Coordinates of C-alpha atoms in Angstrom, one line a residue:
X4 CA 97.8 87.5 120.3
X5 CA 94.4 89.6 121.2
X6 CA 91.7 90.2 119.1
X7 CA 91.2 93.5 117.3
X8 CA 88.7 96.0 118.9
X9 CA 85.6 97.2 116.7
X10 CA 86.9 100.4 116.2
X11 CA 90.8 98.7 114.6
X12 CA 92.2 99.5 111.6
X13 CA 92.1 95.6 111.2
X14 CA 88.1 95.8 111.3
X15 CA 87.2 98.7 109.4
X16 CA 86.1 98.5 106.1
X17 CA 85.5 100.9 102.9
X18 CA 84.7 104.5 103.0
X19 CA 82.7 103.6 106.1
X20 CA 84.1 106.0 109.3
X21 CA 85.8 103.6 112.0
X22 CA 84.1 104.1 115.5
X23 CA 85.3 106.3 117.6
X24 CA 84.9 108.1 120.5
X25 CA 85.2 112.3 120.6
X26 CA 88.6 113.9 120.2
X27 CA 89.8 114.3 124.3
X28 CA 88.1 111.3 125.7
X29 CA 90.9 109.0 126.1
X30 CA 92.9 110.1 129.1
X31 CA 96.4 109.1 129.9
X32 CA 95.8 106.5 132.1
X33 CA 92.9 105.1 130.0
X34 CA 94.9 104.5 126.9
X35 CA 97.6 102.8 129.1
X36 CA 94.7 100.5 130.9
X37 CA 94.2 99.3 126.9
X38 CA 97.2 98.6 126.2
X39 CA 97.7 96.6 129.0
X40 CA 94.5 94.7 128.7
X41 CA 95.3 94.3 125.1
X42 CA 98.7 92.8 125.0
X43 CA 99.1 90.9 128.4
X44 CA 97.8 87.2 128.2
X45 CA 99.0 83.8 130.5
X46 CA 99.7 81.5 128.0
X47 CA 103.2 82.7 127.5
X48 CA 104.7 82.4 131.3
X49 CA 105.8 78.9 131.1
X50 CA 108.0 79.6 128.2
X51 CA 109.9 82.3 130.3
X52 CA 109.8 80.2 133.5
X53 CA 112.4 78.1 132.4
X54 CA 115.1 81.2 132.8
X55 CA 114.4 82.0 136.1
X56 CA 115.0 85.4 137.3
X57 CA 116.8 86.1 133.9
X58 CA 112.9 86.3 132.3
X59 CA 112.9 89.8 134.1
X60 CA 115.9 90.7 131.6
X61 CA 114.3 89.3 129.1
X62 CA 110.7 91.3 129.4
X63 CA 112.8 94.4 129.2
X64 CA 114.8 93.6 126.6
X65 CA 111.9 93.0 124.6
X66 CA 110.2 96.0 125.9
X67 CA 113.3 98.4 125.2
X68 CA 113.4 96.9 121.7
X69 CA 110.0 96.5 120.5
X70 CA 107.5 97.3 122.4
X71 CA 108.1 100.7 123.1
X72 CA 109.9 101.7 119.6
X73 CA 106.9 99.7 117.5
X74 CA 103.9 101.6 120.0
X75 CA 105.7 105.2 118.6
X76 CA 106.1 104.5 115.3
X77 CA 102.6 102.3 114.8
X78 CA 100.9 105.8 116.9
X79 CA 102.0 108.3 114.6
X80 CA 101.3 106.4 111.5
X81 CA 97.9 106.1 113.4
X82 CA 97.6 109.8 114.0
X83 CA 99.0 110.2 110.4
X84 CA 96.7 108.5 108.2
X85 CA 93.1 108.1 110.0
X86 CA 91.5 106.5 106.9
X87 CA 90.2 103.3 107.2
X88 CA 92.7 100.5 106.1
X89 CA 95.3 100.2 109.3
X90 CA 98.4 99.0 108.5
X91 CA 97.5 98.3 104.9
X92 CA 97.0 101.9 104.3
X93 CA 100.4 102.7 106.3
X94 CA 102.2 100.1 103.5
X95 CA 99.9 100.9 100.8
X96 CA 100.4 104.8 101.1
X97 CA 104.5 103.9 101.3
X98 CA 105.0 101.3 98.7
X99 CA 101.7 101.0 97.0
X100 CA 98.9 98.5 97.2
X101 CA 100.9 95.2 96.4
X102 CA 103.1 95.4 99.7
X103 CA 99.9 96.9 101.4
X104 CA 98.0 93.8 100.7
X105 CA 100.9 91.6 102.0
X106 CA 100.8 93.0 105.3
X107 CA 97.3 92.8 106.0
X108 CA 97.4 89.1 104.7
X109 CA 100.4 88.2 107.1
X110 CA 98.2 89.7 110.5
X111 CA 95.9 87.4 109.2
X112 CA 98.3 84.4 109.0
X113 CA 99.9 85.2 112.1
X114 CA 96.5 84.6 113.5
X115 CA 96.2 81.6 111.8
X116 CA 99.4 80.2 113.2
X117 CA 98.6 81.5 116.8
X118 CA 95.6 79.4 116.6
X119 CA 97.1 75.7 117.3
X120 CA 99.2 77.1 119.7
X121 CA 96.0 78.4 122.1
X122 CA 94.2 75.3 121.0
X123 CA 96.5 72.8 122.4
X124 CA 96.7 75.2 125.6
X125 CA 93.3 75.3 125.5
X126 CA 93.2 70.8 125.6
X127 CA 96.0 71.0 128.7
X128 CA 93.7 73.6 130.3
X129 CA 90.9 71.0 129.8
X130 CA 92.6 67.8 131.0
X131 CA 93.3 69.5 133.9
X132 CA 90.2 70.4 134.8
X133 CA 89.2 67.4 136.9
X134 CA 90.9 64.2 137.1
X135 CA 93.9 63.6 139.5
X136 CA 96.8 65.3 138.0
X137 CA 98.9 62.3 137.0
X138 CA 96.4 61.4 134.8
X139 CA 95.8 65.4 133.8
X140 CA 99.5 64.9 132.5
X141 CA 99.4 61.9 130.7
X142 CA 96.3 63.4 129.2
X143 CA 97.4 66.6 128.0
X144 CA 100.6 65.2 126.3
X145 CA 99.0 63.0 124.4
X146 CA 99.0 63.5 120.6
X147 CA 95.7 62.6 119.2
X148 CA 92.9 63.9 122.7
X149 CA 95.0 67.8 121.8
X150 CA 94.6 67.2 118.6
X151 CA 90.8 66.3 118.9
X152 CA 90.3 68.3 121.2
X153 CA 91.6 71.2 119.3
X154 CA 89.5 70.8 116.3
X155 CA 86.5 70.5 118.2
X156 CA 87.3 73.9 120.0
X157 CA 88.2 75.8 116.7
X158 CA 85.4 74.3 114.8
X159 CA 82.8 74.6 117.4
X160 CA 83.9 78.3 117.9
X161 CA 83.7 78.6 114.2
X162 CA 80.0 77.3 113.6
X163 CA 79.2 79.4 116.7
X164 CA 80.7 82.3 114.9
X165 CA 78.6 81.9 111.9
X166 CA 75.6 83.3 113.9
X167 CA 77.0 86.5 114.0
X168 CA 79.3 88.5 115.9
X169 CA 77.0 89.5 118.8
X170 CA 77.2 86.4 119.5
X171 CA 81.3 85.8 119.6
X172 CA 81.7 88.9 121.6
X173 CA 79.8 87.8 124.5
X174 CA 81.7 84.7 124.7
X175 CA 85.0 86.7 124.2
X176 CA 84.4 89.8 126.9
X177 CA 83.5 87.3 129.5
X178 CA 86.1 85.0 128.4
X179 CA 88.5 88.1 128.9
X180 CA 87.5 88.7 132.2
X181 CA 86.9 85.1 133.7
X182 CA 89.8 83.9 131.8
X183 CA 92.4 86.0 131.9
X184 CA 91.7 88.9 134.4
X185 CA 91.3 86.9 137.5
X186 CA 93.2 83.8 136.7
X187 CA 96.2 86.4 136.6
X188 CA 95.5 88.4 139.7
X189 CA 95.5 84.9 141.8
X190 CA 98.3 83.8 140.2
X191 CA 100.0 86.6 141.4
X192 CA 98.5 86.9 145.0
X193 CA 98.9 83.4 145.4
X194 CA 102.6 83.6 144.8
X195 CA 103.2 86.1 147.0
X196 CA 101.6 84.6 149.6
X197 CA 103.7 81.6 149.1
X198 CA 106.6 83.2 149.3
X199 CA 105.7 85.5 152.1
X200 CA 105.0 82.3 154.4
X201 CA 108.1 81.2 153.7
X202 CA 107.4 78.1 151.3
X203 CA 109.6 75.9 149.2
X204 CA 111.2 78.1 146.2
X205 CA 112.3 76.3 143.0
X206 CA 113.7 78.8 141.1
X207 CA 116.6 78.2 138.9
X208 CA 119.8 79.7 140.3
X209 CA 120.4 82.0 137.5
X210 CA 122.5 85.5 136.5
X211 CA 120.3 87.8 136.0
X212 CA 122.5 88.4 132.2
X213 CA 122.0 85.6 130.3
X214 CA 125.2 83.9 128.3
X215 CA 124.7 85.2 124.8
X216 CA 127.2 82.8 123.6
X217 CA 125.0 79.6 123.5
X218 CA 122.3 80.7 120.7
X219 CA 119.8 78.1 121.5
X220 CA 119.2 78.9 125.0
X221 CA 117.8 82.2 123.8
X222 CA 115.3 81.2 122.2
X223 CA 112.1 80.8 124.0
X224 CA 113.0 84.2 124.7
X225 CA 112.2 85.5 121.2
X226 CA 108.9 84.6 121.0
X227 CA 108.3 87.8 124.0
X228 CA 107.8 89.6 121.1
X229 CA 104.5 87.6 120.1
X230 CA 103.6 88.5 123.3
X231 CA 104.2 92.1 122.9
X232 CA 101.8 91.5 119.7
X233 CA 98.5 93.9 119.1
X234 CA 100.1 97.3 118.8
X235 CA 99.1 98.5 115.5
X236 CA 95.3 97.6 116.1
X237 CA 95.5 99.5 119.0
X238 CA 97.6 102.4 118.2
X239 CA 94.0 104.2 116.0
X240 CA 93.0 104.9 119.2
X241 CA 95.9 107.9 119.6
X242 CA 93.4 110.3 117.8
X243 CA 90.9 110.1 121.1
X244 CA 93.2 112.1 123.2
X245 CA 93.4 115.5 123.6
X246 CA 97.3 116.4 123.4
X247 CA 98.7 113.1 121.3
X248 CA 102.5 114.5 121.4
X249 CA 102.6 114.8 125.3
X250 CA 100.1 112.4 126.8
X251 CA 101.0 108.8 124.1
X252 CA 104.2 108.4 125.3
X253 CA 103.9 108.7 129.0
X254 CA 101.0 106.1 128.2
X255 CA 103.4 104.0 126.4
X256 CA 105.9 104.0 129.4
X257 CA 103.3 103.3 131.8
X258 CA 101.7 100.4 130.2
X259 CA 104.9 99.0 129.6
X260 CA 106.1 99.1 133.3
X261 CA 102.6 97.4 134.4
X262 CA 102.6 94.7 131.4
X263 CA 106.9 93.5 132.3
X264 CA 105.9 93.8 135.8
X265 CA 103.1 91.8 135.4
X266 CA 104.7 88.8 132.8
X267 CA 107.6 88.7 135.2
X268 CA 105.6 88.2 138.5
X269 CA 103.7 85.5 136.8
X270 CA 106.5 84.0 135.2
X271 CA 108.7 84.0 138.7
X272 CA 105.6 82.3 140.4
X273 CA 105.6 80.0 137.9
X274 CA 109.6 79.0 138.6
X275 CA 109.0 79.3 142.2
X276 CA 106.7 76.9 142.4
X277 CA 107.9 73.7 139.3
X278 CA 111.6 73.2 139.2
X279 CA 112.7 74.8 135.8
X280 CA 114.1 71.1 134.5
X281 CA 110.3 70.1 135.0
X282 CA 108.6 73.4 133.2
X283 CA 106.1 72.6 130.5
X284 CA 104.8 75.2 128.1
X285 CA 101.6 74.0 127.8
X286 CA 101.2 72.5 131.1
X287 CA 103.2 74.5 133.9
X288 CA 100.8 76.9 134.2
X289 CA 98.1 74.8 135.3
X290 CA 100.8 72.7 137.2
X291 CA 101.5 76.0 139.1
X292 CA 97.7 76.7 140.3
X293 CA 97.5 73.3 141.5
X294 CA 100.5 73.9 143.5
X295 CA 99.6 76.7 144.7
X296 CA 96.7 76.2 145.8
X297 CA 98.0 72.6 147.5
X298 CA 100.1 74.6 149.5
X299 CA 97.1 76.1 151.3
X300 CA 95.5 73.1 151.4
X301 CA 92.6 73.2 149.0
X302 CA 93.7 71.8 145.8
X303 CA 91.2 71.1 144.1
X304 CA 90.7 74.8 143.4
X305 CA 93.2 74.4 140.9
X306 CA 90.6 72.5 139.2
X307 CA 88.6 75.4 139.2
X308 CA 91.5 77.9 137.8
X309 CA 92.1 75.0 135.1
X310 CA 88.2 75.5 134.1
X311 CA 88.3 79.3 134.5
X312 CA 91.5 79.8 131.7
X313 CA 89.5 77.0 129.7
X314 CA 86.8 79.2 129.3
X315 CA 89.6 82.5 128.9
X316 CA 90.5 80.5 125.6
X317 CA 87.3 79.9 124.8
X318 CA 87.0 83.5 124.6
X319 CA 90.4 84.0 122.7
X320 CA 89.3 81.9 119.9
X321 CA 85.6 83.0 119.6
X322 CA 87.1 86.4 119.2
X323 CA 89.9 86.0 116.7
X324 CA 87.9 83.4 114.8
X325 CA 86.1 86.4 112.9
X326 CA 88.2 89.6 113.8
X327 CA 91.2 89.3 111.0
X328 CA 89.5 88.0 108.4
X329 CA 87.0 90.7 108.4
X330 CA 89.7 92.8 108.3
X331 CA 91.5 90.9 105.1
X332 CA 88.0 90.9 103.7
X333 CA 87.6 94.6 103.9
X334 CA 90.7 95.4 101.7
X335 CA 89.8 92.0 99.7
X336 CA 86.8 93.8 98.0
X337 CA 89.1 96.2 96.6
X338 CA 90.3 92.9 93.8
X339 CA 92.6 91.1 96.3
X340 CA 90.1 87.9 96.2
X341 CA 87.4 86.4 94.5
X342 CA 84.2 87.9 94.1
X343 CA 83.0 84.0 95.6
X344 CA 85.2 83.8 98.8
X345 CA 83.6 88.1 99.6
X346 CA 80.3 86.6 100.0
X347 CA 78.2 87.2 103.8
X348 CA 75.8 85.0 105.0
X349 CA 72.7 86.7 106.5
X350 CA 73.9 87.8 110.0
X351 CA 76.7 89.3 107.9
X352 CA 79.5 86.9 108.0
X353 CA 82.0 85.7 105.5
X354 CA 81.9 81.8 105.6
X355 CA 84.1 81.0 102.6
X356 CA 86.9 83.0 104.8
X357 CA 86.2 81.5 107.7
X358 CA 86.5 78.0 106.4
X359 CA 90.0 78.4 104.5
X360 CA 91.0 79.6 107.9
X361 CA 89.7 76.7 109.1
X362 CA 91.3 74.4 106.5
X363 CA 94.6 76.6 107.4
X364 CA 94.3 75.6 111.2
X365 CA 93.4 72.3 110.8
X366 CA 96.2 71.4 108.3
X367 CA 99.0 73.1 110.7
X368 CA 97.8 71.4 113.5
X369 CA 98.5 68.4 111.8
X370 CA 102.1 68.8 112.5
X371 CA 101.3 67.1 116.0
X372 CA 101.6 64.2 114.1
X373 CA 105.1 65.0 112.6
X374 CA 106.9 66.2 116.0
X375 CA 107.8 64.2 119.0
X376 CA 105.9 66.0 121.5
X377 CA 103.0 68.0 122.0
X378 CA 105.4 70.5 123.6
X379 CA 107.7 70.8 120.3
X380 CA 104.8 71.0 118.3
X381 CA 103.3 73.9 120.4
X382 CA 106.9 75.6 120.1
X383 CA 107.3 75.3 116.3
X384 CA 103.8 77.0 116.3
X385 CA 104.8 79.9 118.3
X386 CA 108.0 80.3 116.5
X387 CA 106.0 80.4 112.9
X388 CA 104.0 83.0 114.2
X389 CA 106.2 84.9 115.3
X390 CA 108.3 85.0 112.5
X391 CA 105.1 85.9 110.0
X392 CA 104.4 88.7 112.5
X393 CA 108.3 90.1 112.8
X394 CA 108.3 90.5 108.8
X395 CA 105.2 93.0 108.9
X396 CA 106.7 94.4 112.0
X397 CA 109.8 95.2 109.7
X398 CA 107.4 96.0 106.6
X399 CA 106.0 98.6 109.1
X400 CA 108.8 100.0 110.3
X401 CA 109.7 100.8 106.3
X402 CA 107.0 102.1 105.4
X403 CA 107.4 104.7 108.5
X404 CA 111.0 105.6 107.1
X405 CA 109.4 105.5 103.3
X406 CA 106.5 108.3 104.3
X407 CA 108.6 110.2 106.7
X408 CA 110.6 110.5 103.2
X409 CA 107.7 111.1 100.3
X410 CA 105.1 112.7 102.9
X411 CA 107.3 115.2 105.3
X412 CA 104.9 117.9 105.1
X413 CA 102.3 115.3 105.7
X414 CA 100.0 116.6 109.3
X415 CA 100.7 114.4 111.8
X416 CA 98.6 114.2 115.3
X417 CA 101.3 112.4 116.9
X418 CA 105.3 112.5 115.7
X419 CA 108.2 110.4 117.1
X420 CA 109.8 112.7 119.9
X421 CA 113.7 113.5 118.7
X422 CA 113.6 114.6 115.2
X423 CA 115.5 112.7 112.7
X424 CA 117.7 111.5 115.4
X425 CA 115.2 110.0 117.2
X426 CA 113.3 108.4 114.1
X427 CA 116.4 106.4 113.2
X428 CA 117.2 105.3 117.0
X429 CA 113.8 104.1 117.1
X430 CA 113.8 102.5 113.6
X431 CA 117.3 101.1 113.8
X432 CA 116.6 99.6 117.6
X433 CA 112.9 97.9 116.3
X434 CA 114.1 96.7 113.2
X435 CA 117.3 95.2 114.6
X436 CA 115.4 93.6 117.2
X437 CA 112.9 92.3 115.3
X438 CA 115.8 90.9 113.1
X439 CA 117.5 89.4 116.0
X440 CA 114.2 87.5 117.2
X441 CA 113.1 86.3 113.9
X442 CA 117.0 84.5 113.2
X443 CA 116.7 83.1 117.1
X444 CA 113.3 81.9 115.5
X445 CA 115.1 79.6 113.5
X446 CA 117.3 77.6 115.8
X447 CA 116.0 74.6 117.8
X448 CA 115.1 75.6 121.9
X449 CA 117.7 73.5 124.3
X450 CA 115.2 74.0 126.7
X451 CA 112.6 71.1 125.0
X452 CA 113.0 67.6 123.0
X453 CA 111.7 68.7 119.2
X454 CA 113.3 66.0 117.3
X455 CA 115.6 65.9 114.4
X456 CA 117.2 69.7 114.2
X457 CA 116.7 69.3 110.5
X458 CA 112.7 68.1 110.3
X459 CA 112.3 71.3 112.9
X460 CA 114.6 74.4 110.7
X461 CA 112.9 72.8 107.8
X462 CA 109.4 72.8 108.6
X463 CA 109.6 76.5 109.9
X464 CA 111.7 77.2 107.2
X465 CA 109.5 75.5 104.6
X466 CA 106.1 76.7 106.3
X467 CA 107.0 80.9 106.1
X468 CA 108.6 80.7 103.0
X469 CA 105.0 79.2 101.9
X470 CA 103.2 81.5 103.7
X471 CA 105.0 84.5 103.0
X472 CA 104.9 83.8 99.5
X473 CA 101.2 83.4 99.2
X474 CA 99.6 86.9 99.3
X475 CA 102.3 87.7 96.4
X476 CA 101.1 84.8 93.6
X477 CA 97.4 85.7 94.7
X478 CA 98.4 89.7 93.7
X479 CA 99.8 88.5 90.4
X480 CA 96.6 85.9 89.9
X481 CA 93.6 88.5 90.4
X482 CA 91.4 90.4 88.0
X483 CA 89.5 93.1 87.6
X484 CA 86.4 91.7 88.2
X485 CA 87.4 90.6 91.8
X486 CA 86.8 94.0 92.4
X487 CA 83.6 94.6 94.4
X488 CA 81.5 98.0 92.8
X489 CA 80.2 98.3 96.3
X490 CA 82.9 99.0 98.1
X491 CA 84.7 102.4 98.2
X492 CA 87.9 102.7 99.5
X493 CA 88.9 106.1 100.8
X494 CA 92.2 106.5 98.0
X495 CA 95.6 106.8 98.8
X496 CA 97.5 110.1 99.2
X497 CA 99.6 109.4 96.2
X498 CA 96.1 109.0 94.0
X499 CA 95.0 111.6 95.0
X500 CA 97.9 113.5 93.5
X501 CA 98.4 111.5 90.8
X502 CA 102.3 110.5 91.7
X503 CA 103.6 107.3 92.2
X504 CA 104.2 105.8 95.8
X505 CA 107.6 106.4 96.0
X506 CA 107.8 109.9 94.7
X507 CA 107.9 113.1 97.2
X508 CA 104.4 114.9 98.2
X509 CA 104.0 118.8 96.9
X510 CA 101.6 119.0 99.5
X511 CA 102.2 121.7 102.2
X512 CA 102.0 121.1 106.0
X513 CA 98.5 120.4 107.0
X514 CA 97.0 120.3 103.3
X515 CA 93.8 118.6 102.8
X516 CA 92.3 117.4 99.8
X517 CA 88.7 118.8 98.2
X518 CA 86.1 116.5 97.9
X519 CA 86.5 116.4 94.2
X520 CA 90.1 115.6 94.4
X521 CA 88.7 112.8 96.5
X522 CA 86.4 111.8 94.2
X523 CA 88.3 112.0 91.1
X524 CA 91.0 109.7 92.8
X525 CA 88.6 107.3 93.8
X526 CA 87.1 107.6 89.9
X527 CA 90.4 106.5 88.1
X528 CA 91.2 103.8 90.7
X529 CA 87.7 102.1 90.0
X530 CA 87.9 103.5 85.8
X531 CA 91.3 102.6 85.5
X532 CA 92.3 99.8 88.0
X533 CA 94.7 102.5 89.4
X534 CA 95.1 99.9 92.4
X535 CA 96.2 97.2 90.6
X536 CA 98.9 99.1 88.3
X537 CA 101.6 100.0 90.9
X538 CA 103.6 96.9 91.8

């Protein structure tokens, strides 16, 4: 998962403009370049590695059925509704405030589960970094070093947070760049010079279909679509080009060639070079460097690589530590929280947020304890997380249909090519997808030891049903006096015409509202609690 940019829906806040650049100065090519750098990360690869040359199937499975329908819908709800609010005013403006609210909450908890997954890659990355590597293994898959180690990496990135987010964003864009960016390109060189020199190949003698018949082979594949993850941060950025309807998807399509291409080069490198009965997920990447780089004779520099992706996720958690929950706390001050937890500090950061997300990470990474292995618990992380983040996929994906429906005369910068055709091929392929990832969620991986079959369903079971539920009993616990005076939410369509959510705009094509219709709407939300009335 990457962090949100400053000029996300996840970030912005109030009536306050999100910024942007001018309408025409995103090119083509440039939107592609950010989705690419926004979406593709290492962690992942050893989780595909174990299928071999069936990952390759898998990327573009993934891509056919989420990537690319999720990128068109998320765009023109972008395009649709530039207000600040994201995906809480795509929900919000669909099926009022209540659901709104719960998809902005599970981004955030997403987030939160991603975290002890990148902190225990973070502790392999850091065992590996300079002791001999049967000791770097022995290390890393031990229980209590990841999990101290973990907790000093979160909470170290958290107190560093508190100093502002100047700060964090240094450590993340280098971390980006030294982390991820060039650990990825040598990976990649590195394994095609191995293979071009004719070198020992260990990849798994696999179809390239994979047998669909055994269910819990599959599913390390599901959690591609975490991977996939970022697009409706990204997608506000649709309104900088200059022709939307012609120039997205051709972005789209590019960006998703470059990003398979790239997750399946790495993960084949990764297969060519540890035997797929030996893959890791946390360690296999680092195992692969090493390797690599033996093979050429200078090993050691796999030490170096190991410290290079330790700073990457540095970086990774410096940014994320702050990004979502300044998002939750923008749409908070609207009466989704107590007035207590909205307080800043003086280089403007919410610390009462930022230590329930701690309390949040540190609790979940407790489940090291529980599991067998560091591996299992890493994998009922990732599977958490990507649940969370399927259901406000499919929230999403709703709220598109629900607005296409109530708002049809709505102006949109960017539509879904195909008409109503192509609006419910792309809905029914995403939401069946997402569907068909979130049930493989559930089912136990073949490919690891995670213990008892029932401890594992019931702990993912147990844990979304939890977290899920939580955003709904704090809607039915707040008040009117959560409600911060300061802030000023641009209102929803449907105030603004004083209808309900679900009932049909008798706005024509391309209407837009006076400032007084503006400014009434916002009036009786504050007056009357207008936000707080639709359930």
């Amino acid at each position: 998962m990457k962090s949100p940019t400053p000029e996300s829906p996840v970030t912005a806040g109030g009536r306050k403009k999100i910024v942007s650049t001018a309408k025409g100065s995103l090119t083509m090519m440039a939107m592609a370049i950010l989705l690419i750098t926004s979406i593709f990360s290492l962690r992942g690869l050893p989780s595909e590695a174990k299928y071999g040359v069936q990952s390759i199937f898998f990327f573009i499975f993934a891509a056919v059925v989420f990537l690319v329908p999720f990128s068109l819908v998320c765009a023109e709800l972008a395009s649709t509704y530039t207000k600040s609010g994201g995906l809480y005013r795509w929900v919000a403006e669909a099926f009022g405030p209540k659901w709104g609210w719960t998809a902005m909450y599970l981004e955030w908890q997403t987030i939160i589960f991603w975290f002890p997954t990148v902190l225990m890659f973070g502790a392999a990355s850091l065992a590996y970094i300079a002791w001999p590597e049967s000791f770097d293994e022995s290390l890393a898959s031990n229980k209590w070093y990841t999990l101290v180690v973990a907790m000093l990496l979160y909470w170290a990135a958290t107190f560093n947070a508190f100093r502002g987010q100047k700060s964090a964003n240094l450590l993340s864009t280098y971390g980006g760049l030294v982390g991820t960016i060039i650990p990825g390109a040598l990976l990649i060189i590195l394994g095609v010079l191995y293979v071009a020199l004719g070198k020992h190949s260990s990849l798994a003698d696999l179809p390239f279909f994979p047998d669909f018949s055994h269910f819990n082979t599959l599913v390390l594949a599901a959690s591609i679509f975490l991977f996939f993850a970022g697009m409706e941060s990204q997608a506000v950025h649709i309104n900088d080009m200059s022709n939307p309807a012609r120039q997205f998807p051709r972005s789209v399509f590019v960006a998703c060639i470059v990003i398979v291409a790239l997750y399946a080069l790495g993960t084949l490198v990764i297969g060519i070079v540890v035997p797929a009965d030996n893959i890791n997920l946390l360690q296999s990447l680092l195992v692969a460097y090493k390797a690599l780089w033996s093979a050429f004779g200078v090993g050691w520099l796999g030490n170096v690589v190991a410290l290079l992706v330790m700073f990457g996720v540095a970086g990774q958690i410096s940014a994320l530590v702050t990004g979502p929950s300044t998002g939750l706390m923008a749409v908070a001050q609207s009466g989704y929280l107590p007035r207590s937890l909205q307080k800043v500090n003086a280089n403007g950061v919410n610390k009462p947020i930022l230590f329930i997300e701690g309390a949040f990470v540190s609790l979940l990474s407790l489940v090291l304890i529980v599991l067998p292995t560091v591996e299992s618990a890493y994998q009922i992380m990732s599977q958490m997380a990507t649940i969370i983040y399927l259901i406000m996929v499919v929230m999403i994906y709703l709220a598109f249909i629900r607005l296409r429906r109530t708002a049809p005369n709505r102006q949109r910068g960017f539509k879904v090519p195909g008409g109503k055709a192509g609006m419910i091929i792309v809905c029914g392929v995403g939401i069946l997808g997402a569907l068909l990832a979130m049930v493989l969620s559930f089912i136990p991986p073949s490919q690891i030891a995670t213990g008892s079959p029932v401890i594992y369903v019931s702990i993912i079971a147990g844990g979304v049903a939890v977290f899920v539920a939580l955003p709904l009993v704090v809607y039915k616990l707040r008040r009117p006096s959560w409600r911060n005076p300061d802030a000023h939410f641009y209102p929803f369509d449907w105030q603004i015409e004083r209808r309900k959510p679900w009932e049909v705009s008798k706005w024509g094509y391309g209407y837009t509202p006076t400032e007084e219709e503006v400014e009434a709407a916002e009036t009786d939300a504050i007056n009357n609690h207008a936000l707080h009335k639709h359930m």
